[in-house]
Coordinates of C-alpha atoms in Angstrom, one line a residue:
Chain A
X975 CA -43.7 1.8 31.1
X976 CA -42.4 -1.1 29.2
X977 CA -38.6 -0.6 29.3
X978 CA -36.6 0.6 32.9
X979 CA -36.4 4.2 33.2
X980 CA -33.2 5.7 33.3
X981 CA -31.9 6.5 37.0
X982 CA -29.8 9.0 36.7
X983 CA -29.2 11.2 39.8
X984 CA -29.9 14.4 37.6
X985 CA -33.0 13.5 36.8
X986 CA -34.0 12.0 40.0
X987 CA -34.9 16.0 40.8
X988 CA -37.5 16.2 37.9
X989 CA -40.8 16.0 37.9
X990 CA -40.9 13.3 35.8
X991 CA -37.6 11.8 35.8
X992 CA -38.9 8.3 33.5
X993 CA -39.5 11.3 30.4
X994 CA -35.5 11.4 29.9
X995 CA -32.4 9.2 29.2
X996 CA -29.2 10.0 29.2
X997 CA -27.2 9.0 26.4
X998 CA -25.2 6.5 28.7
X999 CA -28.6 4.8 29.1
X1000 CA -29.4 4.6 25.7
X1001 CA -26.0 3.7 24.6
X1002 CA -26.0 0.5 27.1
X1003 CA -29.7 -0.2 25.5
X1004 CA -28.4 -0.5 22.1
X1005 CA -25.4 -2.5 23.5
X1006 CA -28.0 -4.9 25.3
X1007 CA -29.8 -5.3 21.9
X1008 CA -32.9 -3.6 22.9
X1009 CA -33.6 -1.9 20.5
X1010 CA -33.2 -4.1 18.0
X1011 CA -35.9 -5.9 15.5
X1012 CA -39.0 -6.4 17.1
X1013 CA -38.2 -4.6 20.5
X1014 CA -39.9 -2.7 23.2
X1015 CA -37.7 0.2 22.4
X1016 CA -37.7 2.5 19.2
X1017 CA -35.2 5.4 18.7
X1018 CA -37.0 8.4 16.6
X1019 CA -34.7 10.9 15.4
X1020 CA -37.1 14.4 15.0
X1021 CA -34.7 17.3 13.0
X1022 CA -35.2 20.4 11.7
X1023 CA -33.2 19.3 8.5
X1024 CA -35.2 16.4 6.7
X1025 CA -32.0 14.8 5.5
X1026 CA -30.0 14.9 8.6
X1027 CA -30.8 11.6 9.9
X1028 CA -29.7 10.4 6.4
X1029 CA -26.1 12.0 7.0
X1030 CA -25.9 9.5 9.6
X1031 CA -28.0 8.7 12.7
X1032 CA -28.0 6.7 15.7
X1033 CA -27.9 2.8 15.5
X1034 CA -31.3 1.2 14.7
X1035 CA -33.0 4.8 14.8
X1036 CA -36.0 5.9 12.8
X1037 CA -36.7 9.4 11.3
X1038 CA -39.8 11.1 11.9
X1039 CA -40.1 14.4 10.0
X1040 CA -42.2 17.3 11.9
X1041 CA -43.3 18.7 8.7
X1042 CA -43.9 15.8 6.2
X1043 CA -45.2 13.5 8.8
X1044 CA -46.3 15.0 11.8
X1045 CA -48.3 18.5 10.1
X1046 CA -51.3 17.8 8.2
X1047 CA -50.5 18.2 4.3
X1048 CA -53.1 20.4 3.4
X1049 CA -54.7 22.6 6.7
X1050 CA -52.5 24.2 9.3
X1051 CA -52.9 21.6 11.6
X1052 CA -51.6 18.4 13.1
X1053 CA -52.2 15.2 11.3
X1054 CA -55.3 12.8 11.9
X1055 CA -55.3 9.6 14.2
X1056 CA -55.5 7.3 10.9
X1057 CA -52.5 8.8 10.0
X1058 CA -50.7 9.1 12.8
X1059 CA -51.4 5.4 13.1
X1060 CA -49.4 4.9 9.9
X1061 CA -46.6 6.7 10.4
X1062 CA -46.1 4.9 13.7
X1063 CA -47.2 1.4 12.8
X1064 CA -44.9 2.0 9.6
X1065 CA -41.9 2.9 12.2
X1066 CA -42.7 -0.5 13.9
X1067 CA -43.8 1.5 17.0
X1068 CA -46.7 0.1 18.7
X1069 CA -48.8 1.8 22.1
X1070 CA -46.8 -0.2 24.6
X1071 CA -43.5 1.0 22.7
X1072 CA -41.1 2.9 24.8
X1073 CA -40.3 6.2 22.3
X1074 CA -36.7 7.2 22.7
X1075 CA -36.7 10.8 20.6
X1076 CA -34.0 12.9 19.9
X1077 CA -33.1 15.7 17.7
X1078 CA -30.8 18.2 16.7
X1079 CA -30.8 22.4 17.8
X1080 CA -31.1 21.3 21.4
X1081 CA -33.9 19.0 20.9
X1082 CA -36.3 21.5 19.6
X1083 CA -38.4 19.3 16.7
X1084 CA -37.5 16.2 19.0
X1085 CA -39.6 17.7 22.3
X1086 CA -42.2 18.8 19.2
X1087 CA -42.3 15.2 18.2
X1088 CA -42.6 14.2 21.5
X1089 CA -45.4 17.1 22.8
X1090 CA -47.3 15.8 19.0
X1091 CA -47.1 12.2 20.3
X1092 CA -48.6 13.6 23.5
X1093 CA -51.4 15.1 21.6
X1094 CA -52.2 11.4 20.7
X1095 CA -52.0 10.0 24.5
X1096 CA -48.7 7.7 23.6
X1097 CA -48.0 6.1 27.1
X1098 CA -44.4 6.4 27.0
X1099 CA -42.4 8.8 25.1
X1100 CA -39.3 10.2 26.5
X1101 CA -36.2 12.4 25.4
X1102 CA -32.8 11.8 25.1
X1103 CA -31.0 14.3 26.9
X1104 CA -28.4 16.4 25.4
X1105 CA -29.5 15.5 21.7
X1106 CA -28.0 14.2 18.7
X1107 CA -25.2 17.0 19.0
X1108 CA -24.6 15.6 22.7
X1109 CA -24.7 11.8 21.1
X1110 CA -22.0 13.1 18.2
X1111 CA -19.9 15.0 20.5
X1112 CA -19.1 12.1 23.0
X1113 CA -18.0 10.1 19.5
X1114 CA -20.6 7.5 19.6
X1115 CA -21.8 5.2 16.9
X1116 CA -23.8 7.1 14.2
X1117 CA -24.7 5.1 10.9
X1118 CA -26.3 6.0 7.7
X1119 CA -28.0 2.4 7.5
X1120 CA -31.5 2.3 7.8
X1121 CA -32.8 0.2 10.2
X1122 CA -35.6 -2.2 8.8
X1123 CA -38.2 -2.9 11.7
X1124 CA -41.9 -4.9 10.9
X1125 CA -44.4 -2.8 10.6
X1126 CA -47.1 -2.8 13.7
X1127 CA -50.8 -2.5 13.8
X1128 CA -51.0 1.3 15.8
X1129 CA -54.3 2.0 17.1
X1130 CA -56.0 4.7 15.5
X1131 CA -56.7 7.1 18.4
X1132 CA -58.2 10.4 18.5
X1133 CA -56.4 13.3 18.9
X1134 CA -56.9 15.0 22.9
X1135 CA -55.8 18.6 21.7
X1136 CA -57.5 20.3 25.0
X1137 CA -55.3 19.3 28.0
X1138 CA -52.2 20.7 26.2
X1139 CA -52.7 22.7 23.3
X1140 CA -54.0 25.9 23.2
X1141 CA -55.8 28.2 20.3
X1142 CA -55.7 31.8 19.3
X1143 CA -59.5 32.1 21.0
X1144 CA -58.6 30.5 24.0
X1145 CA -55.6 32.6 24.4
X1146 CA -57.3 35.9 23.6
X1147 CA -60.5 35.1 26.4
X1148 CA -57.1 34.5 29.0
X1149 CA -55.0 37.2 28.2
X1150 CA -53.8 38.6 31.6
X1151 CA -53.4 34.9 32.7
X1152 CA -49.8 33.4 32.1
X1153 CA -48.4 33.7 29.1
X1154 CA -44.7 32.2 28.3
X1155 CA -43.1 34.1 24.8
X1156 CA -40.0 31.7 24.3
X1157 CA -38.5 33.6 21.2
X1158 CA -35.8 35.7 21.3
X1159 CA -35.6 39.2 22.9
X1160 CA -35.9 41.1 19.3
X1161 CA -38.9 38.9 18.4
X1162 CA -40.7 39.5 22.0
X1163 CA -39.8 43.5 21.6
X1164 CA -41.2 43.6 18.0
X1165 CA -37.9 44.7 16.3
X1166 CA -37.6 41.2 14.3
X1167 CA -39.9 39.5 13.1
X1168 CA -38.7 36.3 12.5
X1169 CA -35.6 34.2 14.6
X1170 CA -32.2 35.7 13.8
X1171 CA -30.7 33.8 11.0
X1172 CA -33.8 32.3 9.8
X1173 CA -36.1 32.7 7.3
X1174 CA -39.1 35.3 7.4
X1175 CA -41.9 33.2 8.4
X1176 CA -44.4 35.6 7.3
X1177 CA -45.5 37.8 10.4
X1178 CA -47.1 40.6 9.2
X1179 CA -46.8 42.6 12.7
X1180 CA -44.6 42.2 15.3
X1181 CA -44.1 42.2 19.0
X1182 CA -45.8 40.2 21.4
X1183 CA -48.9 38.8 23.1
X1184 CA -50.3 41.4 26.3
X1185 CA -48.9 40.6 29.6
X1186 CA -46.0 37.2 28.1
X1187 CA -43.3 37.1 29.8
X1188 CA -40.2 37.1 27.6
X1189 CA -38.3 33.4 28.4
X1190 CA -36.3 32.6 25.8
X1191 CA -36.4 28.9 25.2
X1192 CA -32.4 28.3 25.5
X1193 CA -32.4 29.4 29.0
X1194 CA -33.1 25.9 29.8
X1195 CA -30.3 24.4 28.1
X1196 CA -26.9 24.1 29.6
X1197 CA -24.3 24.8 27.3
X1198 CA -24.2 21.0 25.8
X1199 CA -28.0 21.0 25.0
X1200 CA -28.7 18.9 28.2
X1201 CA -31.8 20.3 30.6
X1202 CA -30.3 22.4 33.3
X1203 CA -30.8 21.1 36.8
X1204 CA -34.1 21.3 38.5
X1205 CA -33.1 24.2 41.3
X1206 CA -32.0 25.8 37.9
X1207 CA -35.0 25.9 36.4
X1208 CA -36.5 26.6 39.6
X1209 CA -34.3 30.2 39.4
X1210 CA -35.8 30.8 35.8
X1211 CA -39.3 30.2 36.4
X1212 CA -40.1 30.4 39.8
X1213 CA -38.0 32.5 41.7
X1214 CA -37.6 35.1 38.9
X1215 CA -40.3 35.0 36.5
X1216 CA -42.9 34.3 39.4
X1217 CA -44.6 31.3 37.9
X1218 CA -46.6 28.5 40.1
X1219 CA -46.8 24.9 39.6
X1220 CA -50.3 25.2 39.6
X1221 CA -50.8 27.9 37.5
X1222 CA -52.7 27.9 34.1
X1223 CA -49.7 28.3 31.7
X1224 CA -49.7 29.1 27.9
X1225 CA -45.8 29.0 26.0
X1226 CA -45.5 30.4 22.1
X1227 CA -43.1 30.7 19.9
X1228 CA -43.3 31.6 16.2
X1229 CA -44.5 28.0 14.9
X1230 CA -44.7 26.2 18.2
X1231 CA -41.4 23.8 17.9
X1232 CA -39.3 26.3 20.4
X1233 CA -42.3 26.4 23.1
X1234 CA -43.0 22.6 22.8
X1235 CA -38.8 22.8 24.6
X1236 CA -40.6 25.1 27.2
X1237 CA -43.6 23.1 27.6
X1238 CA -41.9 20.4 27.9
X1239 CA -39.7 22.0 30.6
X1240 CA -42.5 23.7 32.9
X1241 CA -44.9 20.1 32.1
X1242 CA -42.7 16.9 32.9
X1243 CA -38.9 18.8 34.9
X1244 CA -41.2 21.3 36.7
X1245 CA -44.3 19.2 37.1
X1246 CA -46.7 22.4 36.5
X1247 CA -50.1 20.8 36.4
X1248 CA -51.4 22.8 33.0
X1249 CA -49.2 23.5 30.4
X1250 CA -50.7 24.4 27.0
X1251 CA -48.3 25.2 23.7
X1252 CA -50.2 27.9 21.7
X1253 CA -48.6 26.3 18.2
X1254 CA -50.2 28.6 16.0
X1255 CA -48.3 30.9 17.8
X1256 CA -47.0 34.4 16.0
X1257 CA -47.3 33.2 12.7
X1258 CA -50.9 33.4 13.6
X1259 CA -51.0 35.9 16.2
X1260 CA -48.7 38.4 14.1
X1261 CA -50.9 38.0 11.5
X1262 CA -54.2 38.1 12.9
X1263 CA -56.8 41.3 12.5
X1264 CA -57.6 42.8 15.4
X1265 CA -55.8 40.9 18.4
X1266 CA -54.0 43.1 20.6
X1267 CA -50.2 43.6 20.1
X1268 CA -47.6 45.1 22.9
X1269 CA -44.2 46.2 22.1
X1270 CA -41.0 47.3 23.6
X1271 CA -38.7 45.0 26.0
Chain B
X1177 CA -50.5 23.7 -7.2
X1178 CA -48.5 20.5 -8.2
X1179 CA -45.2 20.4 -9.6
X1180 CA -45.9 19.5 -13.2
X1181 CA -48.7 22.3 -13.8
X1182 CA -45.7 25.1 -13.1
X1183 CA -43.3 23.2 -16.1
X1184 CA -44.7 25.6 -18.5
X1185 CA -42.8 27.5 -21.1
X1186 CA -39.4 28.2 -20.3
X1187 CA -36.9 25.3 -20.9
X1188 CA -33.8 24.3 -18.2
X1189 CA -30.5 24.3 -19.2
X1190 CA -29.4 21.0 -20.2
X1191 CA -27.6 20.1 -17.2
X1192 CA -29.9 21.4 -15.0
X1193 CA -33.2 19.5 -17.1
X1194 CA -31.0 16.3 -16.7
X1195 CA -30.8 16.5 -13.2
X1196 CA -34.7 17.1 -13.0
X1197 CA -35.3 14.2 -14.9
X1198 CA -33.1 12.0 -12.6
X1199 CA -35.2 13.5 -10.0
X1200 CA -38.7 13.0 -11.2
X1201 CA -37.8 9.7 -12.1
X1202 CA -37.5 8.7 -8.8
X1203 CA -39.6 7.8 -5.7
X1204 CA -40.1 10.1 -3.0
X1205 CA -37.5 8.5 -1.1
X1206 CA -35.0 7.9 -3.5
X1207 CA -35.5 11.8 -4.4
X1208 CA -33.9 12.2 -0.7
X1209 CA -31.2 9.8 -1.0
X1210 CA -30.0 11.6 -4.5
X1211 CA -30.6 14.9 -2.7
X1212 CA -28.2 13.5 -0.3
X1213 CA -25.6 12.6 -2.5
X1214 CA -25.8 16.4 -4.2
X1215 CA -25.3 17.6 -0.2
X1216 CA -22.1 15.1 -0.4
X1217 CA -21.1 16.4 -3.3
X1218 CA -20.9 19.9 -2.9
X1219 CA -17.2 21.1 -3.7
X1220 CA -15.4 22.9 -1.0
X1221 CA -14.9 26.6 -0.9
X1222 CA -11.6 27.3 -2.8
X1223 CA -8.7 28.9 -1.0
X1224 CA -9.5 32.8 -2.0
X1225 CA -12.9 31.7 0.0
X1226 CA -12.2 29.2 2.2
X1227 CA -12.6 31.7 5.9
X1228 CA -13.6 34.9 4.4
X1229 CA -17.0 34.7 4.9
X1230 CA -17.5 38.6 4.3
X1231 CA -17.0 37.8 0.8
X1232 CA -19.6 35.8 0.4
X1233 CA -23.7 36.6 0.1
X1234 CA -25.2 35.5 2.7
X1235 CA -28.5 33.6 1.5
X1236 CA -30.9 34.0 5.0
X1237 CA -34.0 32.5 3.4
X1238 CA -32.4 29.1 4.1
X1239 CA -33.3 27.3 7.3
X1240 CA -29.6 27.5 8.0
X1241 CA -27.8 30.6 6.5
X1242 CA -25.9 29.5 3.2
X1243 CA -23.2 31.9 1.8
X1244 CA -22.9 32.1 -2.1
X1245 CA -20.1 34.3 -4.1
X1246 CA -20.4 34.5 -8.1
X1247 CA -17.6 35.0 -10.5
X1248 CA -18.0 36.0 -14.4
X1249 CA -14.9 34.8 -16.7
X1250 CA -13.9 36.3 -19.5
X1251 CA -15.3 39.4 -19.4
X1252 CA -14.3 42.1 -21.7
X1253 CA -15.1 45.9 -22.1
X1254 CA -17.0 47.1 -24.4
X1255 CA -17.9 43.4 -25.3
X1256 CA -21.3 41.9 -25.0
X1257 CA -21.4 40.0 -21.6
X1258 CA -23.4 37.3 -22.5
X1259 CA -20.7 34.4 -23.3
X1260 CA -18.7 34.9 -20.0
X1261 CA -18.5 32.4 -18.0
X1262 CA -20.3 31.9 -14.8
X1263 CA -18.2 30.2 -11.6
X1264 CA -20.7 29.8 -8.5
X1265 CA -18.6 28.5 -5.3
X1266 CA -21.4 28.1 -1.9
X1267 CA -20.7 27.1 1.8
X1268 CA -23.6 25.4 4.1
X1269 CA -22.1 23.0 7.5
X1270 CA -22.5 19.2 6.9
X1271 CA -25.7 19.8 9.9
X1272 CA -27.5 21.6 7.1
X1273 CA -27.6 18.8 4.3
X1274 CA -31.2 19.8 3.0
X1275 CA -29.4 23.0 2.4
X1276 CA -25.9 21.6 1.0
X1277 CA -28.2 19.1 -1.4
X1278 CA -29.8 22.2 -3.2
X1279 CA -26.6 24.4 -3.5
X1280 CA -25.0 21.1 -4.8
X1281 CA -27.8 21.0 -7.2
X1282 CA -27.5 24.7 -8.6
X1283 CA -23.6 24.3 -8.4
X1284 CA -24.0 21.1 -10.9
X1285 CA -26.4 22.6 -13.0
X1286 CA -25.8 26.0 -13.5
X1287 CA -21.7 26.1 -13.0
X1288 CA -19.8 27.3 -15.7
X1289 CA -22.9 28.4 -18.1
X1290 CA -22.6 31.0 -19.7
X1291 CA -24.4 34.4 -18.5
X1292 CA -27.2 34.6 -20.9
X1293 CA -28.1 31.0 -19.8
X1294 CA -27.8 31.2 -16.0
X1295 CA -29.9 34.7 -16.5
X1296 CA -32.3 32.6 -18.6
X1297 CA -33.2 29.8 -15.8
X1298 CA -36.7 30.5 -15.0
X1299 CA -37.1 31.2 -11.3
X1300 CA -39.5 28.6 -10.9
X1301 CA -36.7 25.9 -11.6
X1302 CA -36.7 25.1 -7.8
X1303 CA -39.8 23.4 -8.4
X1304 CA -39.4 21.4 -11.1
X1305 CA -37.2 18.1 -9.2
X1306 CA -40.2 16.6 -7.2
X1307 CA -38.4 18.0 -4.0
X1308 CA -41.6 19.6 -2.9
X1309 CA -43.3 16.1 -1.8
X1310 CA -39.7 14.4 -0.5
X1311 CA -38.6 17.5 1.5
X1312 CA -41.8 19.8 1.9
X1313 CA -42.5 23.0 -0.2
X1314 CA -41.9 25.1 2.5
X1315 CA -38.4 24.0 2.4
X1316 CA -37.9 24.2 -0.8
X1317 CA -38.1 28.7 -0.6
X1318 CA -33.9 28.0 -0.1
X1319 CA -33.7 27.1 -2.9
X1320 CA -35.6 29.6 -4.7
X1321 CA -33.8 32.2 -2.8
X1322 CA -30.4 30.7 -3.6
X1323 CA -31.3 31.1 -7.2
X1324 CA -32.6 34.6 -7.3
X1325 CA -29.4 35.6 -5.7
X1326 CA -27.1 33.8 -8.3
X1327 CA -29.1 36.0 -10.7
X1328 CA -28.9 39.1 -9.0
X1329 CA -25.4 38.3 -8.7
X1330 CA -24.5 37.7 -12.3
X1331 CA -26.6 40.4 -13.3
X1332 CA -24.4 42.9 -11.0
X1333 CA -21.2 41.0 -12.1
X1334 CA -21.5 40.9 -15.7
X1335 CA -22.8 44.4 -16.5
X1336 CA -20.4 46.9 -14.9
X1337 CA -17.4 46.0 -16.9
X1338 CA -19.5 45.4 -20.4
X1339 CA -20.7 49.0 -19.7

């Protein structure tokens, strides 16, 4: 890792206490001037709303957009190393850059980001806890000017879905095996079948996968968006929903963006060994013929 | 499907075709920074609004919810309702901007039209600014859903009364 890891006390207790930053860390960074120009350190902004980061963003931060960037334009999937390359390279973010991303709803498209950059083996990608709403409500700098860094030659690498992504075959051979559901209680019992308050994203059943345990994604987050603390987590997923460190774990959501929070939870806070997001999650699973469907709480 | 091969048959209004021309005549880019400057743009909910959410339609469609209320001026009985006038007054949080921007653009283009000419918008109007390639088509089903409601809306509003 090319840039000092944030040494926080809280997340001294994680797994992997070099994959977060506080936003006293980052704010010191910026003061320092390193992540200015041509430095080691980019700041990726990663919303749900494409124009958010134009409202106003944090100093010297880029915006990567999970659906016009990240998704492939034309199949449901993720896009290709060459382009991945480009989107990076056009952010002047090289591989040895240290990847600062954060996001808005809790961090939700910012740990997608981050688990998409994961897909591609970046070295060092890490989150900014709490957010942009954590950033905004301590009344730090935010600007609408767009930072102008030199583009960088990326590598074009191939994409290593195995290790941490998971598809509806795979999950249907290891059903009985566990299975995270992050959505919301109404979602997991098949009375909705989308989030409340958002959009029908075209489910044509609803319910949940055999044998998930219902986790909803925000149990994680304290009540500022920040990661709860370790022996928090431990409560959650350990102590009450029995999970093992070294168990085989799948997390879904309805798109994958909620259970990239969870996978990133259970993967780098918790240090489970295999972690796999199931991103076609029940957009696919919802609408696919013939997969096996519980309901109820 | 692109953009141009759905501008078939059924013109804007004038306001509205003007605002799709500013559009299209812009990079993708620029298409987000003008999108931006609808989102800033978007007049606050007068005081007979401002807080009374239950009056408003709630437009769920939208990544983050958007709440719409019509009005029809001049309405008369027993007159055709065609020539009233059609008010649209919207609400979306400054976090939503995507949303704000395409409220900002019906509230530009469509506010205080008559009701034959907001019921004449063709409902594939959404798609006819370039948004799909800047903001995604996917996101652009707010929008859509925005403007079917305003229709509904009008419809509802401007028939009772004209009987």
């Amino acid at each position: 890792m090319s840039v000092e890891t944030d040494d926080n006390s809280k997340f001294r207790d994680y797994a992997h206490p070099a994959r977060l930053v506080s936003t006293d860390w980052l704010a010191g960074q910026l003061a320092a001037g390193n992540a200015d120009g041509n430095s080691d350190l980019v700041v990726v902004e990663s919303d749900e709303d494409v124009l958010l980061y134009d409202t106003g963003h944090i100093p010297g931060a880029v915006k990567v957009d999970w659906h016009l960037d990240l998704n492939d334009p034309v199949r449901r999937d993720y896009v290709n190393g060459e382009r991945f390359a480009q989107v990076l390279g056009q952010r002047g973010i090289g591989r040895d850059t240290t990847v600062v991303v954060y996001g808005d709803k809790s961090n939700w498209w910012a740990a997608y980001a981050l688990w998409v950059f994961t897909l591609f083996g970046h070295p060092d990608v890490r989150l900014l806890d709490g957010g942009r709403a954590k950033w905004v409500a301590e009344g730090r700098e935010i600007t609408r000017a767009v930072p102008t860094r030199t583009a960088v030659d990326y590598p074009v690498v191939e994409r290593h879905d195995a290790s941490i992504r998971a598809f509806k075959d795979e999950v249907l051979a290891r059903i009985g095996q566990p299975l995270v559901d992050v959505r919301s209680p109404g979602e997991f019992s098949g009375e909705l079948l989308h989030m409340p308050d958002y959009p029908q994203e075209g489910a044509l059943r609803g319910g949940h996968i055999p044998g998930a345990r219902s986790v909803p994604w925000a149990r994680a987050a304290a009540e500022d968006g920040t990661f709860k603390s370790r022996s928090d987590l431990e409560a959650i997923y350990l102590t009450e929903q029995g999970l093992a460190p070294s168990d085989d774990v799948v997390a879904y959501c309805r798109i994958g963006e909620r259970s990239s929070h969870t996978w990133f939870v259970l993967t780098h806070l918790l240090g489970f060994d295999t972690v796999r997001n199931y991103d076609g999650s029940w957009t696919e699973w919802g609408n696919a013929v013939g997969v096996p469907i519980e309901v109820g709480a | 499907m692109t953009e141009s091969n759905v501008t078939v048959t059924v013109p804007l209004p004038e306001a509205l075709e003007e605002i799709a021309q500013d559009f299209t005549a812009l990079s993708a880019r620029d298409r987000l920074t003008l999108l931006l400057d609808f989102s800033d743009g978007l007049p606050e909910l007068p005081e007979r609004y401002a807080g009374h959410e239950e009056l408003l339609e709630r437009v769920d469609e939208c990544q983050t919810p958007l709440f719409l209320v019509v009005e029809v001026d001049g309405l008369q009985d027993n007159a055709p309702s065609q020539g009233a006038r059609v008010r649209l007054f919207f609400q979306a949080p400054p976090e939503s901007p995507t949303t704000r921007g395409f409220a900002g653009i019906l509230h530009e283009g469509l506010d205080g039209l008559t009701v034959g000419e907001v019921l004449a918008v063709p409902d594939d109007a959404p798609y006819r600014f370039g948004l799909g390639e800047a903001v995604s088509p996917l996101r652009l089903r707010g929008m859509v859903a925005m403007l079917g409601r305003i229709k509904r809306q009008v419809r509802a509003k401007s028939v009772t009364r004209a009987g």
